[in-house]
């Protein structure tokens, strides 16, 4: 998931990311038993750019728990599903069509990704089926989330936060791994990650709705994200100015006293 703006330099970053993710889909991964005399395992990479093989050594205690097919050397690929939504003031200008801006690139990428997610969901159902009550409940929930995601994408609202939230939830429900990034990976990314954490508390740990905003405030003030900014720029502050704060979506606004315009 990318939070880059679809204009200026960040558009170029987005295009580079799309190309890189397309290349990752050419990678095949397999597991192998790590020799007893190896202390620090390292993956073995072979092949050419259009066909890359990555062999990951595992300790015997882990390797023995793998399915027989994977222990036998069967490889597997990675399904890349890439949703993108800018959230800052530059994206707002682009979404509204001001100064010639438009969201055509963003819309195209998201609709392609939605189609990929639906195809993956079909495979997910084939593998897990209706094995038990828990699986049946998961399939039903994913169906509902995907329907809501489709409606969110069709709505074409400026800085469509619903698309980010729903695509992330669908990925998690289908046991996918999630990566989130913006230009620097510390400010807009911090707002997105902390929002996802509190949504998890709400959806899976029964966080009371009245406590949602408080939990979001606390985790942004006292969580690890300010530590991440300190490691990057030497200051425990998110790099948002007061002007930027006014136009950020409400759920992406940091608490008072945790941001400043002089930090980049």
PDB file of C-alpha atoms in Angstrom:
ATOM      1  CA  UNK A   1       0.000   0.000   0.000  1.00  0.00           C
ATOM      2  CA  UNK A   2       1.378   3.398  -0.980  1.00  0.00           C
ATOM      3  CA  UNK A   3       0.441   6.805   0.386  1.00  0.00           C
ATOM      4  CA  UNK A   4       2.389   8.702  -2.279  1.00  0.00           C
ATOM      5  CA  UNK A   5       0.814  11.661  -4.045  1.00  0.00           C
ATOM      6  CA  UNK A   6       0.054  11.052  -7.709  1.00  0.00           C
ATOM      7  CA  UNK A   7       1.774  14.216  -8.869  1.00  0.00           C
ATOM      8  CA  UNK A   8       5.291  15.630  -9.073  1.00  0.00           C
ATOM      9  CA  UNK A   9       8.274  13.643  -7.773  1.00  0.00           C
ATOM     10  CA  UNK A  10       6.115  11.225  -5.830  1.00  0.00           C
ATOM     11  CA  UNK A  11       4.399  10.109  -9.027  1.00  0.00           C
ATOM     12  CA  UNK A  12       7.809   9.009 -10.277  1.00  0.00           C
ATOM     13  CA  UNK A  13       8.383   7.120  -7.037  1.00  0.00           C
ATOM     14  CA  UNK A  14       5.031   5.407  -7.491  1.00  0.00           C
ATOM     15  CA  UNK A  15       5.867   4.373 -11.045  1.00  0.00           C
ATOM     16  CA  UNK A  16       9.201   2.921  -9.866  1.00  0.00           C
ATOM     17  CA  UNK A  17       7.375   1.001  -7.151  1.00  0.00           C
ATOM     18  CA  UNK A  18       4.916  -0.495  -9.637  1.00  0.00           C
ATOM     19  CA  UNK A  19       7.797  -1.718 -11.843  1.00  0.00           C
ATOM     20  CA  UNK A  20       9.615  -3.219  -8.853  1.00  0.00           C
ATOM     21  CA  UNK A  21       6.504  -5.024  -7.647  1.00  0.00           C
ATOM     22  CA  UNK A  22       5.927  -6.448 -11.127  1.00  0.00           C
ATOM     23  CA  UNK A  23       9.466  -7.860 -10.995  1.00  0.00           C
ATOM     24  CA  UNK A  24       8.835  -9.475  -7.604  1.00  0.00           C
ATOM     25  CA  UNK A  25       6.070 -11.540  -9.185  1.00  0.00           C
ATOM     26  CA  UNK A  26       8.786 -13.244 -11.277  1.00  0.00           C
ATOM     27  CA  UNK A  27      10.418 -14.626  -8.126  1.00  0.00           C
ATOM     28  CA  UNK A  28       9.947 -18.243  -7.029  1.00  0.00           C
ATOM     29  CA  UNK A  29      10.665 -19.140  -3.405  1.00  0.00           C
ATOM     30  CA  UNK A  30      11.502 -22.518  -1.910  1.00  0.00           C
ATOM     31  CA  UNK A  31      12.718 -23.761   1.460  1.00  0.00           C
ATOM     32  CA  UNK A  32      15.679 -26.015   2.192  1.00  0.00           C
ATOM     33  CA  UNK A  33      17.074 -27.650   5.304  1.00  0.00           C
ATOM     34  CA  UNK A  34      19.875 -25.629   6.870  1.00  0.00           C
ATOM     35  CA  UNK A  35      23.086 -27.635   7.460  1.00  0.00           C
ATOM     36  CA  UNK A  36      23.959 -28.188  11.120  1.00  0.00           C
ATOM     37  CA  UNK A  37      27.339 -26.444  10.764  1.00  0.00           C
ATOM     38  CA  UNK A  38      25.785 -23.157   9.564  1.00  0.00           C
ATOM     39  CA  UNK A  39      25.227 -20.592  12.325  1.00  0.00           C
ATOM     40  CA  UNK A  40      23.804 -17.674  10.317  1.00  0.00           C
ATOM     41  CA  UNK A  41      21.519 -18.793   7.475  1.00  0.00           C
ATOM     42  CA  UNK A  42      21.477 -16.750   4.279  1.00  0.00           C
ATOM     43  CA  UNK A  43      19.160 -17.135   1.277  1.00  0.00           C
ATOM     44  CA  UNK A  44      20.608 -18.404  -1.997  1.00  0.00           C
ATOM     45  CA  UNK A  45      19.570 -16.435  -5.086  1.00  0.00           C
ATOM     46  CA  UNK A  46      19.964 -17.755  -8.619  1.00  0.00           C
ATOM     47  CA  UNK A  47      18.526 -17.288 -12.107  1.00  0.00           C
ATOM     48  CA  UNK A  48      18.028 -14.238 -14.316  1.00  0.00           C
ATOM     49  CA  UNK A  49      15.816 -11.179 -13.967  1.00  0.00           C
ATOM     50  CA  UNK A  50      12.872 -12.815 -15.720  1.00  0.00           C
ATOM     51  CA  UNK A  51      13.152 -15.994 -13.606  1.00  0.00           C
ATOM     52  CA  UNK A  52      14.619 -15.686 -10.122  1.00  0.00           C
ATOM     53  CA  UNK A  53      14.870 -18.540  -7.620  1.00  0.00           C
ATOM     54  CA  UNK A  54      15.280 -17.806  -3.908  1.00  0.00           C
ATOM     55  CA  UNK A  55      16.140 -20.704  -1.612  1.00  0.00           C
ATOM     56  CA  UNK A  56      15.614 -19.957   2.088  1.00  0.00           C
ATOM     57  CA  UNK A  57      17.396 -22.255   4.565  1.00  0.00           C
ATOM     58  CA  UNK A  58      15.450 -23.181   7.697  1.00  0.00           C
ATOM     59  CA  UNK A  59      16.471 -24.817  10.947  1.00  0.00           C
ATOM     60  CA  UNK A  60      15.421 -28.437  11.308  1.00  0.00           C
ATOM     61  CA  UNK A  61      12.893 -27.574  14.030  1.00  0.00           C
ATOM     62  CA  UNK A  62      11.063 -25.255  11.594  1.00  0.00           C
ATOM     63  CA  UNK A  63      11.674 -27.188   8.378  1.00  0.00           C
ATOM     64  CA  UNK A  64      10.144 -30.362   9.846  1.00  0.00           C
ATOM     65  CA  UNK A  65       6.852 -28.524  10.439  1.00  0.00           C
ATOM     66  CA  UNK A  66       6.477 -27.501   6.787  1.00  0.00           C
ATOM     67  CA  UNK A  67       4.015 -29.314   4.491  1.00  0.00           C
ATOM     68  CA  UNK A  68       5.567 -32.293   2.688  1.00  0.00           C
ATOM     69  CA  UNK A  69       5.391 -30.487  -0.664  1.00  0.00           C
ATOM     70  CA  UNK A  70       7.544 -27.620   0.605  1.00  0.00           C
ATOM     71  CA  UNK A  71       9.966 -30.004   2.338  1.00  0.00           C
ATOM     72  CA  UNK A  72      10.300 -31.732  -1.026  1.00  0.00           C
ATOM     73  CA  UNK A  73      11.475 -28.552  -2.728  1.00  0.00           C
ATOM     74  CA  UNK A  74       8.239 -27.264  -4.255  1.00  0.00           C
ATOM     75  CA  UNK A  75       8.500 -23.554  -4.978  1.00  0.00           C
ATOM     76  CA  UNK A  76       5.824 -20.892  -4.814  1.00  0.00           C
ATOM     77  CA  UNK A  77       5.330 -17.357  -6.064  1.00  0.00           C
ATOM     78  CA  UNK A  78       4.128 -14.136  -4.471  1.00  0.00           C
ATOM     79  CA  UNK A  79       0.790 -12.521  -5.293  1.00  0.00           C
ATOM     80  CA  UNK A  80       1.324  -8.750  -5.343  1.00  0.00           C
ATOM     81  CA  UNK A  81      -1.750  -6.571  -4.799  1.00  0.00           C
ATOM     82  CA  UNK A  82      -0.945  -2.869  -4.750  1.00  0.00           C
ATOM     83  CA  UNK A  83      -3.436  -0.255  -3.579  1.00  0.00           C
ATOM     84  CA  UNK A  84      -2.482   3.397  -3.514  1.00  0.00           C
ATOM     85  CA  UNK A  85      -4.042   6.553  -2.105  1.00  0.00           C
ATOM     86  CA  UNK A  86      -2.412   9.922  -1.505  1.00  0.00           C
ATOM     87  CA  UNK A  87      -3.631  11.753   1.595  1.00  0.00           C
ATOM     88  CA  UNK A  88      -1.879  15.129   1.721  1.00  0.00           C
ATOM     89  CA  UNK A  89      -2.768  18.554   0.356  1.00  0.00           C
ATOM     90  CA  UNK A  90      -1.125  17.916  -3.027  1.00  0.00           C
ATOM     91  CA  UNK A  91      -3.274  14.829  -3.500  1.00  0.00           C
ATOM     92  CA  UNK A  92      -6.402  16.801  -2.630  1.00  0.00           C
ATOM     93  CA  UNK A  93      -5.582  19.290  -5.397  1.00  0.00           C
ATOM     94  CA  UNK A  94      -5.015  16.418  -7.827  1.00  0.00           C
ATOM     95  CA  UNK A  95      -8.235  14.606  -6.867  1.00  0.00           C
ATOM     96  CA  UNK A  96     -10.276  17.770  -7.347  1.00  0.00           C
ATOM     97  CA  UNK A  97      -8.797  18.360 -10.790  1.00  0.00           C
ATOM     98  CA  UNK A  98      -7.275  21.716  -9.792  1.00  0.00           C
ATOM     99  CA  UNK A  99      -4.304  22.927 -11.863  1.00  0.00           C
ATOM    100  CA  UNK A 100      -4.798  20.104 -14.343  1.00  0.00           C
ATOM    101  CA  UNK A 101      -4.512  17.355 -11.750  1.00  0.00           C
ATOM    102  CA  UNK A 102      -6.414  14.095 -11.958  1.00  0.00           C
ATOM    103  CA  UNK A 103      -6.503  10.720 -10.245  1.00  0.00           C
ATOM    104  CA  UNK A 104      -6.453   8.545 -13.373  1.00  0.00           C
ATOM    105  CA  UNK A 105      -3.256   6.686 -12.421  1.00  0.00           C
ATOM    106  CA  UNK A 106      -4.483   6.026  -8.899  1.00  0.00           C
ATOM    107  CA  UNK A 107      -7.924   4.874 -10.075  1.00  0.00           C
ATOM    108  CA  UNK A 108      -6.434   2.537 -12.660  1.00  0.00           C
ATOM    109  CA  UNK A 109      -4.002   0.931 -10.208  1.00  0.00           C
ATOM    110  CA  UNK A 110      -6.694   0.446  -7.575  1.00  0.00           C
ATOM    111  CA  UNK A 111      -9.201  -1.133  -9.952  1.00  0.00           C
ATOM    112  CA  UNK A 112      -6.520  -3.500 -11.270  1.00  0.00           C
ATOM    113  CA  UNK A 113      -5.600  -4.395  -7.696  1.00  0.00           C
ATOM    114  CA  UNK A 114      -9.230  -4.960  -6.767  1.00  0.00           C
ATOM    115  CA  UNK A 115      -9.604  -7.439  -9.641  1.00  0.00           C
ATOM    116  CA  UNK A 116      -6.439  -9.235  -8.507  1.00  0.00           C
ATOM    117  CA  UNK A 117      -7.740  -9.421  -4.942  1.00  0.00           C
ATOM    118  CA  UNK A 118     -11.025 -10.919  -6.105  1.00  0.00           C
ATOM    119  CA  UNK A 119      -9.174 -13.573  -8.129  1.00  0.00           C
ATOM    120  CA  UNK A 120      -7.004 -14.369  -5.127  1.00  0.00           C
ATOM    121  CA  UNK A 121     -10.116 -14.682  -2.979  1.00  0.00           C
ATOM    122  CA  UNK A 122     -11.446 -17.318  -5.383  1.00  0.00           C
ATOM    123  CA  UNK A 123      -8.230 -19.315  -4.903  1.00  0.00           C
ATOM    124  CA  UNK A 124      -8.424 -18.742  -1.145  1.00  0.00           C
ATOM    125  CA  UNK A 125     -11.864 -20.344  -1.105  1.00  0.00           C
ATOM    126  CA  UNK A 126     -10.656 -23.283  -3.204  1.00  0.00           C
ATOM    127  CA  UNK A 127      -7.838 -24.004  -0.739  1.00  0.00           C
ATOM    128  CA  UNK A 128      -9.620 -23.405   2.546  1.00  0.00           C
ATOM    129  CA  UNK A 129     -13.171 -24.068   1.390  1.00  0.00           C
ATOM    130  CA  UNK A 130     -15.785 -24.395   4.099  1.00  0.00           C
ATOM    131  CA  UNK A 131     -13.688 -26.644   6.312  1.00  0.00           C
ATOM    132  CA  UNK A 132     -15.094 -25.399   9.592  1.00  0.00           C
ATOM    133  CA  UNK A 133     -17.249 -22.737  11.186  1.00  0.00           C
ATOM    134  CA  UNK A 134     -14.342 -20.305  11.535  1.00  0.00           C
ATOM    135  CA  UNK A 135     -13.451 -20.567   7.844  1.00  0.00           C
ATOM    136  CA  UNK A 136     -17.077 -20.052   6.840  1.00  0.00           C
ATOM    137  CA  UNK A 137     -17.216 -16.906   8.953  1.00  0.00           C
ATOM    138  CA  UNK A 138     -13.978 -15.607   7.391  1.00  0.00           C
ATOM    139  CA  UNK A 139     -15.233 -16.191   3.849  1.00  0.00           C
ATOM    140  CA  UNK A 140     -18.448 -14.356   4.651  1.00  0.00           C
ATOM    141  CA  UNK A 141     -16.557 -11.422   6.159  1.00  0.00           C
ATOM    142  CA  UNK A 142     -14.190 -11.169   3.178  1.00  0.00           C
ATOM    143  CA  UNK A 143     -17.159 -11.180   0.804  1.00  0.00           C
ATOM    144  CA  UNK A 144     -18.670  -8.269   2.713  1.00  0.00           C
ATOM    145  CA  UNK A 145     -15.394  -6.314   2.873  1.00  0.00           C
ATOM    146  CA  UNK A 146     -14.744  -6.773  -0.854  1.00  0.00           C
ATOM    147  CA  UNK A 147     -18.252  -5.553  -1.675  1.00  0.00           C
ATOM    148  CA  UNK A 148     -17.674  -2.460   0.477  1.00  0.00           C
ATOM    149  CA  UNK A 149     -14.263  -1.932  -1.142  1.00  0.00           C
ATOM    150  CA  UNK A 150     -15.820  -2.073  -4.598  1.00  0.00           C
ATOM    151  CA  UNK A 151     -18.336   0.596  -3.649  1.00  0.00           C
ATOM    152  CA  UNK A 152     -15.589   2.757  -2.126  1.00  0.00           C
ATOM    153  CA  UNK A 153     -13.564   2.601  -5.345  1.00  0.00           C
ATOM    154  CA  UNK A 154     -16.585   3.462  -7.481  1.00  0.00           C
ATOM    155  CA  UNK A 155     -17.377   6.473  -5.269  1.00  0.00           C
ATOM    156  CA  UNK A 156     -14.121   8.196  -6.336  1.00  0.00           C
ATOM    157  CA  UNK A 157     -14.080  10.405  -3.258  1.00  0.00           C
ATOM    158  CA  UNK A 158     -11.067  12.721  -2.807  1.00  0.00           C
ATOM    159  CA  UNK A 159      -8.410  10.985  -0.664  1.00  0.00           C
ATOM    160  CA  UNK A 160     -10.486   7.864  -0.272  1.00  0.00           C
ATOM    161  CA  UNK A 161      -9.413   6.553   3.131  1.00  0.00           C
ATOM    162  CA  UNK A 162     -12.087   3.843   3.034  1.00  0.00           C
ATOM    163  CA  UNK A 163     -10.257   2.163   0.152  1.00  0.00           C
ATOM    164  CA  UNK A 164      -7.080   1.980   2.238  1.00  0.00           C
ATOM    165  CA  UNK A 165      -8.829   0.633   5.329  1.00  0.00           C
ATOM    166  CA  UNK A 166     -10.943  -1.962   3.500  1.00  0.00           C
ATOM    167  CA  UNK A 167      -8.174  -3.287   1.246  1.00  0.00           C
ATOM    168  CA  UNK A 168      -5.908  -3.659   4.266  1.00  0.00           C
ATOM    169  CA  UNK A 169      -8.572  -5.543   6.201  1.00  0.00           C
ATOM    170  CA  UNK A 170      -9.306  -7.905   3.300  1.00  0.00           C
ATOM    171  CA  UNK A 171      -5.604  -8.689   2.987  1.00  0.00           C
ATOM    172  CA  UNK A 172      -5.308  -9.490   6.687  1.00  0.00           C
ATOM    173  CA  UNK A 173      -8.430 -11.670   6.665  1.00  0.00           C
ATOM    174  CA  UNK A 174      -6.880 -13.774   3.882  1.00  0.00           C
ATOM    175  CA  UNK A 175      -3.614 -14.122   5.859  1.00  0.00           C
ATOM    176  CA  UNK A 176      -1.669 -11.787   3.570  1.00  0.00           C
ATOM    177  CA  UNK A 177       1.366  -9.728   4.536  1.00  0.00           C
ATOM    178  CA  UNK A 178       0.943  -5.949   4.440  1.00  0.00           C
ATOM    179  CA  UNK A 179       3.506  -3.266   3.656  1.00  0.00           C
ATOM    180  CA  UNK A 180       2.770   0.464   3.911  1.00  0.00           C
ATOM    181  CA  UNK A 181       4.935   3.326   2.697  1.00  0.00           C
ATOM    182  CA  UNK A 182       4.876   6.992   1.775  1.00  0.00           C
ATOM    183  CA  UNK A 183       7.701   9.255   0.564  1.00  0.00           C
ATOM    184  CA  UNK A 184       9.843   8.942   3.708  1.00  0.00           C
ATOM    185  CA  UNK A 185       8.154   6.001   5.419  1.00  0.00           C
ATOM    186  CA  UNK A 186       7.766   7.832   8.737  1.00  0.00           C
ATOM    187  CA  UNK A 187       5.007  10.479   8.768  1.00  0.00           C
ATOM    188  CA  UNK A 188       2.026   9.561   6.585  1.00  0.00           C
ATOM    189  CA  UNK A 189       3.081   5.938   7.065  1.00  0.00           C
ATOM    190  CA  UNK A 190       2.959   6.429  10.842  1.00  0.00           C
ATOM    191  CA  UNK A 191      -0.580   7.782  10.625  1.00  0.00           C
ATOM    192  CA  UNK A 192      -1.681   4.841   8.472  1.00  0.00           C
ATOM    193  CA  UNK A 193      -0.041   2.147  10.627  1.00  0.00           C
ATOM    194  CA  UNK A 194      -1.380   3.538  13.894  1.00  0.00           C
ATOM    195  CA  UNK A 195      -4.856   3.831  12.389  1.00  0.00           C
ATOM    196  CA  UNK A 196      -4.682   0.185  11.330  1.00  0.00           C
ATOM    197  CA  UNK A 197      -3.551  -0.851  14.819  1.00  0.00           C
ATOM    198  CA  UNK A 198      -6.499   0.868  16.479  1.00  0.00           C
ATOM    199  CA  UNK A 199      -8.904  -0.558  13.899  1.00  0.00           C
ATOM    200  CA  UNK A 200      -7.581  -4.009  14.805  1.00  0.00           C
ATOM    201  CA  UNK A 201      -8.293  -3.243  18.453  1.00  0.00           C
ATOM    202  CA  UNK A 202     -11.828  -2.275  17.456  1.00  0.00           C
ATOM    203  CA  UNK A 203     -12.534  -5.203  15.105  1.00  0.00           C
ATOM    204  CA  UNK A 204     -10.769  -8.004  16.983  1.00  0.00           C
ATOM    205  CA  UNK A 205     -10.359  -6.898  20.591  1.00  0.00           C
ATOM    206  CA  UNK A 206     -13.730  -5.200  21.119  1.00  0.00           C
ATOM    207  CA  UNK A 207     -12.380  -1.687  21.691  1.00  0.00           C
ATOM    208  CA  UNK A 208     -15.332   0.469  22.686  1.00  0.00           C
ATOM    209  CA  UNK A 209     -16.233   3.067  19.995  1.00  0.00           C
ATOM    210  CA  UNK A 210     -16.070   5.828  22.615  1.00  0.00           C
ATOM    211  CA  UNK A 211     -12.409   4.970  23.211  1.00  0.00           C
ATOM    212  CA  UNK A 212     -11.351   4.918  19.546  1.00  0.00           C
ATOM    213  CA  UNK A 213     -10.049   8.499  19.314  1.00  0.00           C
ATOM    214  CA  UNK A 214      -8.308   8.243  22.689  1.00  0.00           C
ATOM    215  CA  UNK A 215      -6.537   5.026  21.692  1.00  0.00           C
ATOM    216  CA  UNK A 216      -5.424   6.610  18.409  1.00  0.00           C
ATOM    217  CA  UNK A 217      -4.087   9.644  20.280  1.00  0.00           C
ATOM    218  CA  UNK A 218      -2.179   7.538  22.817  1.00  0.00           C
ATOM    219  CA  UNK A 219      -0.583   5.196  20.321  1.00  0.00           C
ATOM    220  CA  UNK A 220       0.633   8.141  18.214  1.00  0.00           C
ATOM    221  CA  UNK A 221       2.049   9.921  21.253  1.00  0.00           C
ATOM    222  CA  UNK A 222       3.549   6.958  23.093  1.00  0.00           C
ATOM    223  CA  UNK A 223       3.940   4.228  20.498  1.00  0.00           C
ATOM    224  CA  UNK A 224       7.005   3.325  18.458  1.00  0.00           C
ATOM    225  CA  UNK A 225       6.306   5.678  15.554  1.00  0.00           C
ATOM    226  CA  UNK A 226       7.804   8.744  17.231  1.00  0.00           C
ATOM    227  CA  UNK A 227      10.850   6.632  18.049  1.00  0.00           C
ATOM    228  CA  UNK A 228      11.067   5.882  14.325  1.00  0.00           C
ATOM    229  CA  UNK A 229      11.041   9.595  13.469  1.00  0.00           C
ATOM    230  CA  UNK A 230      13.767  10.203  16.074  1.00  0.00           C
ATOM    231  CA  UNK A 231      15.977   7.561  14.479  1.00  0.00           C
ATOM    232  CA  UNK A 232      15.444   9.180  11.067  1.00  0.00           C
ATOM    233  CA  UNK A 233      15.719  12.904  11.797  1.00  0.00           C
ATOM    234  CA  UNK A 234      16.892  13.107  15.418  1.00  0.00           C
ATOM    235  CA  UNK A 235      13.578  14.555  16.646  1.00  0.00           C
ATOM    236  CA  UNK A 236      10.439  12.973  18.086  1.00  0.00           C
ATOM    237  CA  UNK A 237       8.113  14.880  15.767  1.00  0.00           C
ATOM    238  CA  UNK A 238       6.035  14.097  12.714  1.00  0.00           C
ATOM    239  CA  UNK A 239       6.901  16.329   9.748  1.00  0.00           C
ATOM    240  CA  UNK A 240       3.559  18.072   9.283  1.00  0.00           C
ATOM    241  CA  UNK A 241       2.987  21.816   9.319  1.00  0.00           C
ATOM    242  CA  UNK A 242      -0.156  23.439  10.753  1.00  0.00           C
ATOM    243  CA  UNK A 243      -1.314  24.163   7.198  1.00  0.00           C
ATOM    244  CA  UNK A 244      -0.871  20.526   6.165  1.00  0.00           C
ATOM    245  CA  UNK A 245      -2.692  19.411   9.282  1.00  0.00           C
ATOM    246  CA  UNK A 246      -5.808  21.377   8.325  1.00  0.00           C
ATOM    247  CA  UNK A 247      -6.224  19.484   5.046  1.00  0.00           C
ATOM    248  CA  UNK A 248      -5.195  16.002   6.196  1.00  0.00           C
ATOM    249  CA  UNK A 249      -8.118  13.576   6.608  1.00  0.00           C
ATOM    250  CA  UNK A 250      -9.229  13.629  10.234  1.00  0.00           C
ATOM    251  CA  UNK A 251      -8.068  10.066  10.907  1.00  0.00           C
ATOM    252  CA  UNK A 252      -4.584  10.960   9.611  1.00  0.00           C
ATOM    253  CA  UNK A 253      -3.971  13.934  11.906  1.00  0.00           C
ATOM    254  CA  UNK A 254      -1.301  13.586  14.611  1.00  0.00           C
ATOM    255  CA  UNK A 255      -2.013  14.791  18.173  1.00  0.00           C
ATOM    256  CA  UNK A 256      -1.223  18.362  19.157  1.00  0.00           C
ATOM    257  CA  UNK A 257       2.405  18.750  20.205  1.00  0.00           C
ATOM    258  CA  UNK A 258       3.721  15.800  18.168  1.00  0.00           C
ATOM    259  CA  UNK A 259       4.367  17.558  14.843  1.00  0.00           C
ATOM    260  CA  UNK A 260       6.360  20.474  13.447  1.00  0.00           C
ATOM    261  CA  UNK A 261       7.057  22.012  10.051  1.00  0.00           C
ATOM    262  CA  UNK A 262      10.823  22.357  10.525  1.00  0.00           C
ATOM    263  CA  UNK A 263      11.465  18.619  10.429  1.00  0.00           C
ATOM    264  CA  UNK A 264      11.821  16.651   7.190  1.00  0.00           C
TER     265      UNK A 264
END
